[in-house]
Short mmCIF file of C-alpha atoms and ligand atoms in Angstrom, two decimals:
data_model
loop_
_atom_site.label_atom_id
_atom_site.label_comp_id
_atom_site.label_asym_id
_atom_site.label_seq_id
_atom_site.Cartn_x
_atom_site.Cartn_y
_atom_site.Cartn_z
CA MET A 1 -6.37 -36.82 -9.66
CA TYR A 2 -5.28 -38.05 -6.17
CA THR A 3 -7.99 -36.14 -4.28
CA GLU A 4 -10.61 -38.29 -6.07
CA ILE A 5 -9.06 -41.54 -4.83
CA GLU A 6 -10.82 -43.45 -2.12
CA LEU A 7 -8.35 -45.78 -0.49
CA ASP A 8 -11.21 -47.69 1.18
CA LYS A 9 -12.43 -48.92 -2.14
CA ILE A 10 -9.27 -50.33 -3.29
CA ASP A 11 -9.30 -54.20 -3.47
CA ILE A 12 -6.21 -55.11 -1.41
CA CYS A 13 -6.73 -58.91 -1.91
CA SER A 14 -5.98 -58.60 -5.60
CA GLU A 15 -2.36 -58.29 -7.05
CA PRO A 16 -0.98 -54.83 -6.80
CA PRO A 17 -1.15 -52.84 -10.07
CA ALA A 18 1.99 -52.59 -12.07
CA GLU A 19 1.64 -48.94 -13.04
CA GLU A 20 2.16 -45.76 -11.04
CA PRO A 21 0.74 -44.07 -9.04
CA ALA A 22 -1.97 -46.71 -8.77
CA ARG A 23 0.47 -49.08 -7.30
CA GLN A 24 1.17 -46.68 -4.47
CA TYR A 25 -2.51 -46.07 -3.78
CA TYR A 26 -2.85 -49.90 -3.48
CA PHE A 27 -0.12 -50.09 -0.87
CA MET A 28 -1.34 -47.10 0.99
CA ALA A 29 -4.61 -49.05 1.21
CA ARG A 30 -2.71 -52.00 2.62
CA CYS A 31 -0.93 -49.95 5.23
CA GLN A 32 -4.25 -48.36 6.17
CA GLU A 33 -5.38 -51.90 7.26
CA TRP A 34 -2.31 -52.15 9.40
CA ALA A 35 -2.98 -48.83 11.02
CA LYS A 36 -6.54 -49.94 11.80
CA ASP A 37 -5.22 -53.05 13.46
CA PHE A 38 -2.93 -50.90 15.44
CA GLU A 39 -5.74 -48.80 16.61
CA GLN A 40 -7.78 -51.88 17.74
CA LYS A 41 -4.76 -53.17 19.59
CA HIS A 42 -3.66 -50.00 21.31
CA GLY A 43 -6.94 -48.00 21.56
CA ARG A 44 -5.41 -45.17 19.63
CA ARG A 45 -4.12 -44.30 16.18
CA PRO A 46 -0.34 -44.70 15.45
CA THR A 47 1.77 -41.53 15.51
CA ALA A 48 4.63 -40.49 13.32
CA CYS A 49 7.24 -37.76 13.04
CA VAL A 50 9.28 -36.79 9.98
CA THR A 51 12.36 -34.79 10.84
CA THR A 52 14.15 -32.94 7.98
CA PHE A 53 17.77 -32.23 7.68
CA GLY A 54 19.31 -29.98 4.92
CA CYS A 55 17.70 -28.09 2.16
CA GLN A 56 14.21 -27.07 0.83
CA MET A 57 14.21 -30.01 -1.49
CA ASN A 58 14.34 -32.27 1.50
CA ALA A 59 11.68 -30.25 3.25
CA ARG A 60 9.41 -30.67 0.31
CA ASP A 61 10.12 -34.54 0.18
CA SER A 62 9.11 -34.63 3.90
CA GLU A 63 5.73 -33.05 3.03
CA LYS A 64 5.22 -35.91 0.68
CA LEU A 65 6.04 -38.48 3.28
CA ARG A 66 3.77 -36.72 5.71
CA GLY A 67 0.99 -36.75 3.19
CA ILE A 68 1.27 -40.57 2.66
CA LEU A 69 1.50 -41.16 6.43
CA ARG A 70 -1.64 -39.02 7.09
CA ASP A 71 -3.63 -40.84 4.45
CA ILE A 72 -2.55 -44.24 5.77
CA GLY A 73 -4.00 -43.25 9.14
CA TYR A 74 -1.00 -41.93 11.28
CA ILE A 75 -1.32 -38.73 13.22
CA GLU A 76 1.60 -36.34 13.57
CA ALA A 77 3.40 -36.22 16.93
CA GLN A 78 6.52 -34.77 18.46
CA GLU A 79 9.60 -36.93 17.82
CA GLU A 80 9.77 -37.97 21.46
CA GLN A 81 6.18 -39.52 21.39
CA ALA A 82 5.96 -40.83 17.95
CA ASP A 83 5.65 -44.64 17.14
CA PHE A 84 7.33 -44.00 13.87
CA VAL A 85 10.35 -41.66 13.48
CA ILE A 86 11.74 -40.80 10.09
CA TYR A 87 14.89 -38.85 9.45
CA ASN A 88 15.03 -37.36 6.06
CA THR A 89 18.86 -36.80 5.82
CA CYS A 90 21.32 -34.55 4.13
CA THR A 91 24.98 -35.39 3.41
CA VAL A 92 26.08 -32.03 1.68
CA ARG A 93 28.64 -31.43 4.47
CA GLU A 94 30.28 -34.06 6.82
CA ASN A 95 28.69 -32.46 9.94
CA ALA A 96 25.24 -33.21 8.48
CA ASN A 97 26.18 -36.95 8.62
CA THR A 98 27.58 -36.68 12.15
CA ARG A 99 24.44 -35.08 13.43
CA VAL A 100 22.23 -37.84 12.02
CA TYR A 101 24.36 -40.73 13.50
CA GLY A 102 24.07 -38.95 16.91
CA ARG A 103 20.31 -38.79 16.62
CA ILE A 104 19.92 -42.37 15.49
CA GLY A 105 22.21 -43.51 18.54
CA GLN A 106 19.79 -41.60 20.82
CA LEU A 107 16.80 -43.58 19.51
CA LYS A 108 18.25 -46.99 20.32
CA PRO A 109 17.32 -47.10 24.05
CA ARG A 110 13.78 -45.91 23.30
CA LYS A 111 13.25 -48.61 20.72
CA LYS A 112 14.53 -51.18 23.21
CA LYS A 113 11.90 -50.06 25.68
CA HIS A 114 9.05 -49.90 23.08
CA PRO A 115 9.72 -52.62 20.56
CA HIS A 116 6.74 -51.65 18.44
CA MET A 117 8.49 -48.37 17.60
CA MET A 118 9.70 -47.98 14.09
CA ILE A 119 12.63 -46.01 12.75
CA GLY A 120 13.02 -44.96 9.07
CA LEU A 121 15.82 -43.25 7.25
CA CYS A 122 15.80 -41.69 3.83
CA GLY A 123 17.28 -38.85 1.86
CA CYS A 124 20.71 -38.05 0.46
CA MET A 125 22.92 -39.73 3.09
CA MET A 126 21.25 -43.05 2.21
CA GLN A 127 22.52 -42.87 -1.40
CA GLU A 128 26.13 -43.33 -0.11
CA PRO A 129 26.99 -47.08 0.02
CA GLU A 130 29.38 -46.70 2.99
CA VAL A 131 26.58 -45.20 5.09
CA VAL A 132 24.24 -48.01 4.35
CA GLU A 133 26.96 -50.61 5.14
CA LYS A 134 27.59 -48.90 8.49
CA LEU A 135 23.90 -48.71 9.28
CA LYS A 136 23.45 -52.47 8.50
CA LYS A 137 26.42 -53.42 10.69
CA SER A 138 26.09 -51.09 13.67
CA TYR A 139 22.44 -49.91 13.70
CA SER A 140 20.45 -53.02 12.97
CA PHE A 141 17.55 -51.77 15.00
CA ILE A 142 16.43 -49.52 12.16
CA ASP A 143 13.39 -50.64 10.19
CA LEU A 144 13.33 -48.89 6.91
CA ILE A 145 16.09 -47.41 4.70
CA PHE A 146 15.40 -45.95 1.34
CA GLY A 147 16.92 -43.19 -0.95
CA THR A 148 16.08 -40.13 -2.89
CA HIS A 149 15.05 -41.76 -6.15
CA ASN A 150 12.35 -44.05 -4.78
CA ILE A 151 10.79 -41.79 -2.18
CA TYR A 152 7.42 -42.19 -4.08
CA LYS A 153 7.47 -45.89 -3.12
CA PHE A 154 7.31 -45.07 0.58
CA ALA A 155 3.93 -46.81 1.01
CA GLU A 156 5.04 -49.80 -0.74
CA LEU A 157 8.24 -50.09 1.31
CA LEU A 158 6.26 -49.57 4.51
CA ALA A 159 3.95 -52.39 3.53
CA ALA A 160 7.10 -54.54 2.93
CA ARG A 161 8.38 -53.67 6.33
CA PHE A 162 5.07 -54.64 7.94
CA GLU A 163 5.03 -57.88 6.12
CA ALA A 164 8.65 -58.83 6.58
CA GLY A 165 8.91 -57.89 10.21
CA ARG A 166 12.53 -56.86 9.82
CA MET A 167 14.83 -54.20 8.23
CA VAL A 168 13.90 -53.28 4.61
CA ILE A 169 16.40 -51.50 2.46
CA ASP A 170 15.77 -50.17 -0.98
CA ILE A 171 18.23 -47.80 -2.61
CA TRP A 172 18.44 -46.99 -6.31
CA LYS A 173 21.43 -45.73 -8.02
CA ASP A 174 19.60 -43.29 -10.35
CA THR A 175 16.24 -42.91 -12.02
CA ASP A 176 14.54 -41.18 -14.95
CA LYS A 177 11.17 -41.64 -13.40
CA ILE A 178 8.97 -38.91 -12.02
CA VAL A 179 5.68 -40.10 -10.37
CA GLU A 180 2.89 -37.48 -10.31
CA ASP A 181 -0.25 -37.30 -8.20
CA LEU A 182 0.79 -38.55 -4.83
CA PRO A 183 -0.45 -37.03 -1.63
CA ASN A 184 1.37 -34.35 0.39
CA GLU A 185 0.84 -32.41 3.62
CA ARG A 186 1.66 -28.70 3.36
CA LYS A 187 3.32 -26.91 6.27
CA TYR A 188 1.60 -23.62 5.51
CA PRO A 189 -1.94 -23.32 3.91
CA PHE A 190 -0.96 -20.23 1.98
CA LYS A 191 2.48 -21.03 0.53
CA SER A 192 4.04 -24.08 -0.88
CA GLY A 193 7.28 -25.35 -2.42
CA ILE A 194 6.98 -27.07 -5.91
CA ASN A 195 9.55 -29.32 -7.39
CA ILE A 196 10.22 -28.27 -10.94
CA MET A 197 13.15 -30.55 -11.49
CA PHE A 198 15.27 -33.09 -9.75
CA GLY A 199 18.90 -33.92 -9.79
CA CYS A 200 21.96 -32.00 -10.92
CA ASN A 201 24.39 -32.34 -13.89
CA ASN A 202 26.84 -29.58 -12.82
CA PHE A 203 29.42 -31.61 -10.99
CA CYS A 204 30.86 -28.76 -8.97
CA SER A 205 34.07 -30.37 -7.77
CA TYR A 206 33.36 -30.09 -4.05
CA CYS A 207 29.69 -31.22 -4.20
CA ILE A 208 28.17 -34.58 -3.60
CA VAL A 209 24.66 -33.69 -4.74
CA PRO A 210 24.95 -35.01 -8.29
CA TYR A 211 26.05 -38.29 -6.97
CA VAL A 212 23.13 -38.64 -4.49
CA ARG A 213 20.39 -36.88 -6.33
CA GLY A 214 21.19 -38.23 -9.83
CA ARG A 215 20.98 -36.71 -13.17
CA GLU A 216 18.97 -33.63 -13.95
CA ARG A 217 15.29 -34.22 -15.11
CA SER A 218 12.62 -31.72 -15.40
CA ARG A 219 8.86 -32.14 -14.59
CA LYS A 220 6.61 -31.49 -17.55
CA PRO A 221 5.29 -27.86 -17.54
CA GLU A 222 1.64 -29.11 -17.71
CA ALA A 223 2.14 -31.09 -14.45
CA ILE A 224 3.76 -28.10 -12.78
CA ILE A 225 0.95 -25.66 -13.88
CA ARG A 226 -1.73 -28.11 -12.90
CA GLU A 227 -0.26 -28.56 -9.44
CA ILE A 228 0.03 -24.75 -8.88
CA ARG A 229 -3.52 -24.22 -10.09
CA ARG A 230 -4.72 -26.90 -7.59
CA LEU A 231 -2.74 -25.29 -4.79
CA VAL A 232 -4.12 -21.84 -5.67
CA ALA A 233 -7.66 -23.27 -5.58
CA ASP A 234 -6.74 -24.49 -2.08
CA GLY A 235 -5.65 -21.17 -0.80
CA VAL A 236 -1.98 -20.90 -1.76
CA THR A 237 -0.89 -17.48 -3.00
CA GLU A 238 2.99 -17.83 -2.93
CA VAL A 239 5.00 -20.60 -4.51
CA MET A 240 8.63 -21.51 -4.38
CA LEU A 241 9.85 -23.32 -7.37
CA LEU A 242 12.54 -25.82 -6.41
CA GLY A 243 15.47 -27.44 -8.18
CA GLN A 244 19.16 -27.71 -7.70
CA ASN A 245 19.70 -25.52 -10.76
CA VAL A 246 16.38 -24.00 -11.82
CA ASN A 247 18.05 -21.99 -14.52
CA SER A 248 18.57 -25.10 -16.64
CA TYR A 249 14.91 -26.18 -16.36
CA GLY A 250 13.49 -27.88 -19.44
CA LYS A 251 16.61 -28.81 -21.28
CA THR A 252 15.86 -32.52 -20.85
CA LEU A 253 12.12 -32.35 -21.80
CA ASP A 254 10.90 -33.97 -25.04
CA ALA A 255 9.74 -30.51 -25.98
CA PRO A 256 12.46 -28.26 -24.48
CA MET A 257 11.33 -25.12 -22.68
CA SER A 258 13.36 -22.52 -20.91
CA PHE A 259 12.98 -21.57 -17.18
CA ALA A 260 12.01 -18.04 -18.22
CA GLU A 261 9.21 -19.52 -20.42
CA LEU A 262 7.92 -21.65 -17.54
CA LEU A 263 7.86 -18.49 -15.31
CA SER A 264 5.87 -16.63 -17.88
CA GLU A 265 3.35 -19.38 -17.87
CA ILE A 266 3.13 -19.52 -14.10
CA GLU A 267 2.78 -15.68 -14.00
CA LYS A 268 -0.58 -16.08 -15.85
CA ILE A 269 -2.22 -18.14 -13.11
CA ASP A 270 -4.94 -16.15 -11.54
CA GLY A 271 -4.97 -15.82 -7.80
CA LEU A 272 -1.27 -16.53 -7.54
CA ARG A 273 0.48 -13.49 -6.07
CA ARG A 274 4.10 -14.31 -5.45
CA ILE A 275 6.57 -16.59 -7.22
CA ARG A 276 10.02 -17.47 -5.77
CA PHE A 277 12.57 -19.92 -6.99
CA MET A 278 15.84 -21.53 -5.93
CA THR A 279 18.58 -22.38 -6.55
CA SER A 280 20.05 -20.43 -9.56
CA HIS A 281 23.37 -21.27 -11.05
CA PRO A 282 25.12 -18.10 -12.37
CA LYS A 283 26.38 -19.79 -15.44
CA ASP A 284 22.83 -20.49 -16.70
CA LEU A 285 21.19 -17.18 -15.67
CA SER A 286 20.11 -15.97 -18.96
CA ASP A 287 19.26 -12.47 -20.32
CA GLU A 288 15.81 -13.84 -21.08
CA LEU A 289 15.24 -14.71 -17.40
CA ILE A 290 16.54 -11.36 -16.18
CA GLU A 291 14.06 -9.72 -18.63
CA VAL A 292 11.19 -11.78 -17.47
CA MET A 293 12.11 -11.05 -13.74
CA GLY A 294 12.17 -7.22 -14.62
CA LYS A 295 8.73 -7.29 -16.20
CA SER A 296 6.92 -9.59 -13.84
CA LYS A 297 4.40 -8.50 -11.29
CA LYS A 298 4.58 -11.62 -9.39
CA ILE A 299 8.24 -12.81 -9.28
CA CYS A 300 9.60 -11.59 -5.87
CA ARG A 301 12.43 -9.07 -5.76
CA HIS A 302 14.97 -11.60 -4.36
CA LEU A 303 17.48 -13.78 -6.00
CA HIS A 304 19.64 -16.37 -4.39
CA LEU A 305 22.75 -16.60 -6.51
CA PRO A 306 25.54 -18.75 -5.01
CA VAL A 307 28.92 -17.28 -5.85
CA GLN A 308 30.92 -19.88 -3.74
CA SER A 309 34.13 -18.00 -4.35
CA GLY A 310 35.30 -14.66 -5.63
CA SER A 311 38.50 -15.97 -7.12
CA THR A 312 38.41 -16.93 -10.74
CA ARG A 313 41.20 -19.38 -10.18
CA ILE A 314 39.19 -21.16 -7.42
CA LEU A 315 36.03 -20.95 -9.40
CA ASP A 316 37.78 -22.89 -12.17
CA LYS A 317 38.97 -25.52 -9.72
CA MET A 318 35.40 -25.75 -8.33
CA ASN A 319 34.20 -26.24 -11.99
CA ARG A 320 31.67 -23.52 -11.63
CA ARG A 321 32.14 -22.40 -15.25
CA TYR A 322 32.02 -18.57 -14.70
CA THR A 323 34.59 -15.91 -13.72
CA LYS A 324 34.42 -13.31 -11.03
CA GLU A 325 33.93 -10.58 -13.67
CA GLN A 326 31.06 -12.56 -15.31
CA TYR A 327 29.44 -12.98 -11.87
CA LEU A 328 29.67 -9.25 -11.21
CA GLY A 329 28.45 -8.49 -14.71
CA LEU A 330 25.30 -10.65 -13.93
CA VAL A 331 24.74 -8.72 -10.68
CA ASN A 332 24.95 -5.45 -12.65
CA LYS A 333 22.36 -6.61 -15.17
CA LEU A 334 20.11 -7.83 -12.46
CA ARG A 335 20.20 -4.56 -10.53
CA HIS A 336 19.54 -2.66 -13.64
CA ALA A 337 16.53 -4.78 -14.80
CA VAL A 338 15.02 -5.23 -11.23
CA PRO A 339 15.78 -2.08 -9.22
CA GLY A 340 15.97 -2.84 -5.47
CA ILE A 341 16.43 -6.56 -5.99
CA SER A 342 17.73 -8.40 -2.83
CA LEU A 343 20.68 -10.72 -3.49
CA THR A 344 21.75 -13.55 -1.28
CA THR A 345 24.45 -16.17 -1.84
CA ASP A 346 26.34 -19.21 -0.64
CA ILE A 347 30.13 -18.98 -0.03
CA ILE A 348 32.60 -21.73 0.65
CA VAL A 349 35.70 -20.91 2.60
CA GLY A 350 38.85 -23.11 2.53
CA PHE A 351 38.38 -24.89 -0.82
CA PRO A 352 41.66 -26.81 -1.60
CA GLY A 353 44.44 -24.47 -2.73
CA GLU A 354 42.63 -21.22 -1.51
CA THR A 355 45.19 -18.63 -0.73
CA GLU A 356 44.88 -15.38 1.17
CA ALA A 357 44.82 -13.61 -2.16
CA ASP A 358 41.98 -15.88 -3.38
CA PHE A 359 40.12 -15.13 -0.20
CA GLN A 360 40.63 -11.39 -0.68
CA GLU A 361 38.92 -11.76 -4.02
CA THR A 362 35.95 -13.32 -2.24
CA LEU A 363 35.87 -10.33 0.17
CA ASP A 364 35.95 -8.07 -2.74
CA VAL A 365 32.89 -9.67 -4.33
CA VAL A 366 31.11 -9.42 -0.94
CA ARG A 367 31.95 -5.77 -0.82
CA LYS A 368 31.02 -5.08 -4.38
CA VAL A 369 27.67 -6.96 -4.43
CA ARG A 370 26.55 -6.03 -0.97
CA TYR A 371 24.51 -9.10 -0.25
CA ASP A 372 21.32 -8.91 1.86
CA SER A 373 22.59 -12.05 3.44
CA ALA A 374 24.97 -14.91 2.76
CA PHE A 375 25.32 -18.56 3.83
CA THR A 376 28.88 -19.09 4.58
CA PHE A 377 30.32 -22.59 4.75
CA ILE A 378 33.59 -24.13 5.71
CA TYR A 379 34.72 -26.41 2.93
CA SER A 380 33.92 -30.12 3.75
CA LYS A 381 35.68 -32.83 2.02
CA ARG A 382 33.13 -35.28 0.49
CA THR A 383 34.62 -38.68 -0.38
CA GLY A 384 34.12 -39.43 -4.13
CA THR A 385 34.20 -35.82 -5.27
CA PRO A 386 37.13 -34.45 -7.38
CA ALA A 387 38.06 -31.87 -4.72
CA ALA A 388 38.46 -34.59 -2.04
CA VAL A 389 41.61 -35.74 -3.71
CA MET A 390 43.08 -32.36 -4.50
CA GLU A 391 46.34 -31.48 -2.88
CA GLU A 392 46.85 -28.44 -0.80
CA GLN A 393 44.01 -28.90 1.61
CA VAL A 394 43.97 -25.65 3.67
CA PRO A 395 44.85 -25.97 7.32
CA GLU A 396 41.93 -25.73 9.78
CA ASP A 397 43.18 -22.72 11.69
CA VAL A 398 43.57 -20.70 8.51
CA ILE A 399 40.07 -21.61 7.35
CA ARG A 400 38.61 -20.71 10.74
CA ASP A 401 40.24 -17.30 10.61
CA ARG A 402 39.01 -16.59 7.07
CA PHE A 403 35.57 -17.76 7.93
CA ASP A 404 35.36 -15.46 10.95
CA ARG A 405 36.53 -12.49 8.81
CA LEU A 406 34.06 -13.25 6.12
CA LEU A 407 31.21 -13.67 8.47
CA LYS A 408 32.01 -10.20 10.01
CA GLU A 409 32.08 -8.51 6.72
CA VAL A 410 28.97 -10.22 5.47
CA GLN A 411 26.98 -9.37 8.64
CA SER A 412 28.08 -5.74 8.75
CA ILE A 413 27.09 -5.26 5.09
CA ALA A 414 23.77 -7.16 5.54
CA GLY A 415 23.04 -4.75 8.43
CA GLU A 416 23.65 -1.66 6.30
CA VAL A 417 21.63 -3.07 3.36
CA CYS A 418 18.68 -3.88 5.59
CA ALA A 419 18.78 -0.33 7.04
CA LEU A 420 18.24 1.10 3.49
CA HIS A 421 14.56 0.13 3.63
CA GLU A 422 13.85 1.64 6.96
CA GLY A 423 10.96 4.08 6.73
CA THR A 424 9.45 2.50 3.55
CA VAL A 425 6.09 0.95 3.15
CA GLN A 426 6.18 -2.62 1.87
CA GLU A 427 3.78 -5.55 1.46
CA ALA A 428 4.16 -8.52 3.72
CA LEU A 429 2.61 -11.99 3.55
CA ILE A 430 1.70 -12.79 7.20
CA GLU A 431 3.10 -16.14 8.01
CA SER A 432 2.77 -16.72 11.78
CA VAL A 433 2.20 -15.23 15.23
CA SER A 434 5.60 -13.92 16.40
CA GLU A 435 7.52 -16.62 18.37
CA GLN A 436 8.82 -13.89 20.79
CA ASP A 437 5.66 -11.96 21.41
CA ALA A 438 2.07 -13.20 21.01
CA SER A 439 0.75 -9.75 20.31
CA MET A 440 2.83 -9.52 17.17
CA VAL A 441 2.71 -11.27 13.80
CA THR A 442 5.65 -12.17 11.41
CA GLY A 443 5.34 -11.28 7.87
CA ARG A 444 7.67 -11.98 4.77
CA LEU A 445 8.57 -9.08 2.44
CA SER A 446 8.95 -9.61 -1.29
CA ASN A 447 12.84 -9.26 -0.72
CA ASN A 448 12.48 -12.27 1.67
CA LEU A 449 13.18 -10.40 4.87
CA LEU A 450 10.88 -10.76 7.91
CA VAL A 451 9.03 -7.98 9.60
CA HIS A 452 7.31 -8.17 13.07
CA PHE A 453 4.57 -5.92 13.86
CA PRO A 454 1.26 -5.76 16.07
CA GLY A 455 -1.36 -8.14 14.86
CA GLY A 456 -3.22 -11.40 15.53
CA GLN A 457 -3.66 -14.96 14.45
CA GLU A 458 -6.59 -14.01 12.11
CA MET A 459 -4.17 -12.11 9.83
CA ILE A 460 -2.24 -15.25 8.87
CA GLY A 461 -2.15 -15.82 5.19
CA SER A 462 -3.19 -12.21 4.31
CA TYR A 463 -1.08 -9.53 2.60
CA VAL A 464 -0.66 -6.37 4.60
CA LYS A 465 1.19 -3.06 3.87
CA VAL A 466 3.67 -2.41 6.62
CA LEU A 467 5.76 0.58 7.56
CA LEU A 468 9.26 -0.70 8.34
CA LYS A 469 9.99 1.41 11.29
CA ALA A 470 13.22 -0.07 12.66
CA CYS A 471 15.84 -2.32 11.12
CA LYS A 472 17.27 -4.88 13.45
CA GLY A 473 20.10 -6.29 11.36
CA PHE A 474 18.37 -8.98 9.51
CA TYR A 475 14.62 -8.32 10.26
CA TYR A 476 12.38 -5.22 10.85
CA LEU A 477 9.95 -3.94 13.41
CA GLY A 478 7.07 -2.33 11.79
CA GLU A 479 3.38 -1.14 12.00
CA PRO A 480 0.51 -1.71 9.60
CA ALA A 481 0.24 0.99 7.07
CA GLY A 482 -3.49 0.97 6.20
CA LEU A 483 -5.87 -1.77 5.25
CA PRO A 484 -4.99 -5.24 4.07
CA SER A 485 -3.93 -5.16 0.41
CA GLY A 486 -6.48 -6.07 -2.22
CA GLN A 487 -6.48 -9.41 -3.95
CA ASP A 488 -5.11 -8.22 -7.26
CA ASP A 489 -3.42 -4.95 -6.88
CA GLY A 490 -0.53 -5.90 -8.96
CA MET A 491 1.93 -5.60 -6.05
CA LYS A 492 4.64 -8.30 -5.75
N1 5AD B 1 31.56 -28.08 1.58
C1 5AD B 1 31.14 -26.95 2.01
N2 5AD B 1 30.01 -26.49 1.50
C2 5AD B 1 29.42 -27.12 0.47
N3 5AD B 1 28.33 -26.84 -0.29
C3 5AD B 1 28.07 -27.87 -1.09
N4 5AD B 1 28.99 -28.79 -0.99
C4 5AD B 1 29.82 -28.28 -0.02
C5 5AD B 1 31.05 -28.87 0.56
N5 5AD B 1 31.64 -29.99 0.19
C6 5AD B 1 27.50 -25.59 -0.16
C7 5AD B 1 27.48 -24.75 -1.35
C8 5AD B 1 26.03 -24.91 -1.90
C9 5AD B 1 25.36 -25.10 -0.59
C10 5AD B 1 23.94 -25.69 -0.71
O1 5AD B 1 26.14 -25.93 0.25
O2 5AD B 1 27.74 -23.48 -1.07
O3 5AD B 1 25.65 -23.85 -2.58
FE1 SF4 B 2 26.17 -29.05 -6.03
FE2 SF4 B 2 27.00 -27.47 -7.95
FE3 SF4 B 2 24.88 -29.08 -8.49
FE4 SF4 B 2 24.59 -27.00 -6.68
S1 SF4 B 2 25.02 -26.79 -8.97
S2 SF4 B 2 23.85 -29.04 -6.43
S3 SF4 B 2 26.66 -26.89 -5.80
S4 SF4 B 2 26.91 -29.68 -8.14
#
């Protein structure tokens, strides 16, 4: 177990071990020596900042990088002050790439002034060969570039950078490897994301993820359960199970297991109070899973179920493998099995060939489902995906107009749905002191909405019953309704 490893006791003069994770512990110990030298030279410890772009998978990967940096001897700092700046990048839409290039450009003058400063880039964008070529050519001041498949090798790559004294690049095309037992630094003491699988096999025709995150592979259930047990012993009460398509969990295991079965096992862990998961693909959302969700005392009453489009014709071109009617059928089943469930979604506007009639189908789904909220995206052409070469790309002004209409509809429905809970008492997990008002705390409800109400720092991490007094569109103002909830009252 990683917590039992003492880096100081590792013999760094010997050859590095061949097997993982021992090999990474060895390189962490080597980097630790470098950090000690830095401290001697500068009279302070080195500082680092990991900035995340993109989704929750990336956020979780960043926690792993922070854990390794912490154990090497770095202290966390704001990006402006950090000796080591790392961007964990996203490439799902073109504007994610543009933002990263902008930020790297801004680092150049700083690095010129402080040559000891280091810049690292990792994540999905690095899996695109054109990106790495461009970085090599025009951004030669970068120190370390690695991808999504070898993130576990961070310490080894960092050691290579210290030894080489120049840019180190290591990108793998794919992997079937999952390395367990590496450190990580959680953002919150009371909740945590947990990877249950990596990669995606779906190849939705617009999406670059399967190309940059590789083939689907699931972690062994024992490893997942062990990690959650350890987290719970360390104060975690809410977990978010992460994967690009959690509903197909377990299909690639030697002893296949369904996602519903995994959830049932996780439910049994004492001390764990809330279970969330994302992302669900409608085509793999089984009756078994809906049944487990309905019976569970711990699975939160919220499901993120990306629809992408309401038009069966467009869904087919997107390679989503469900129809509008099948999607609406799933929603009905869910609402029946889990009364009051909150549904959220992702929608893409302007997919090649989308007509006004197709768009009306999307609006129709939005009106029928009545989502609690929806992430709406303008279609972004990603080179290498089948959709990028489809004819009939929709003109920009048409997309913009549809996007605005969709957003208006989504927001007005979300406001109405939010108002339905006004006056009810619900349990909230207190996450922080409110950013707007220091006399208030912010809690998350089972349905994933936030509530702000009077309280203090000492409440963070506890569960409190809150009266939702006023709905403010996508959050509530409330007041405590009685004493903090007991540890095991069976509430979600
Ligand atoms: N253009 C626009 N949105 C996209 N998404 C994925 N690929 C693209 C793209 N090329 C959206 C989908 C997905 C979410 C994470 O990002 O809606 O569910
Ligand atoms: Fe992309 Fe589709 Fe896989 Fe989601 S399921 S990551 S949208 S290919």
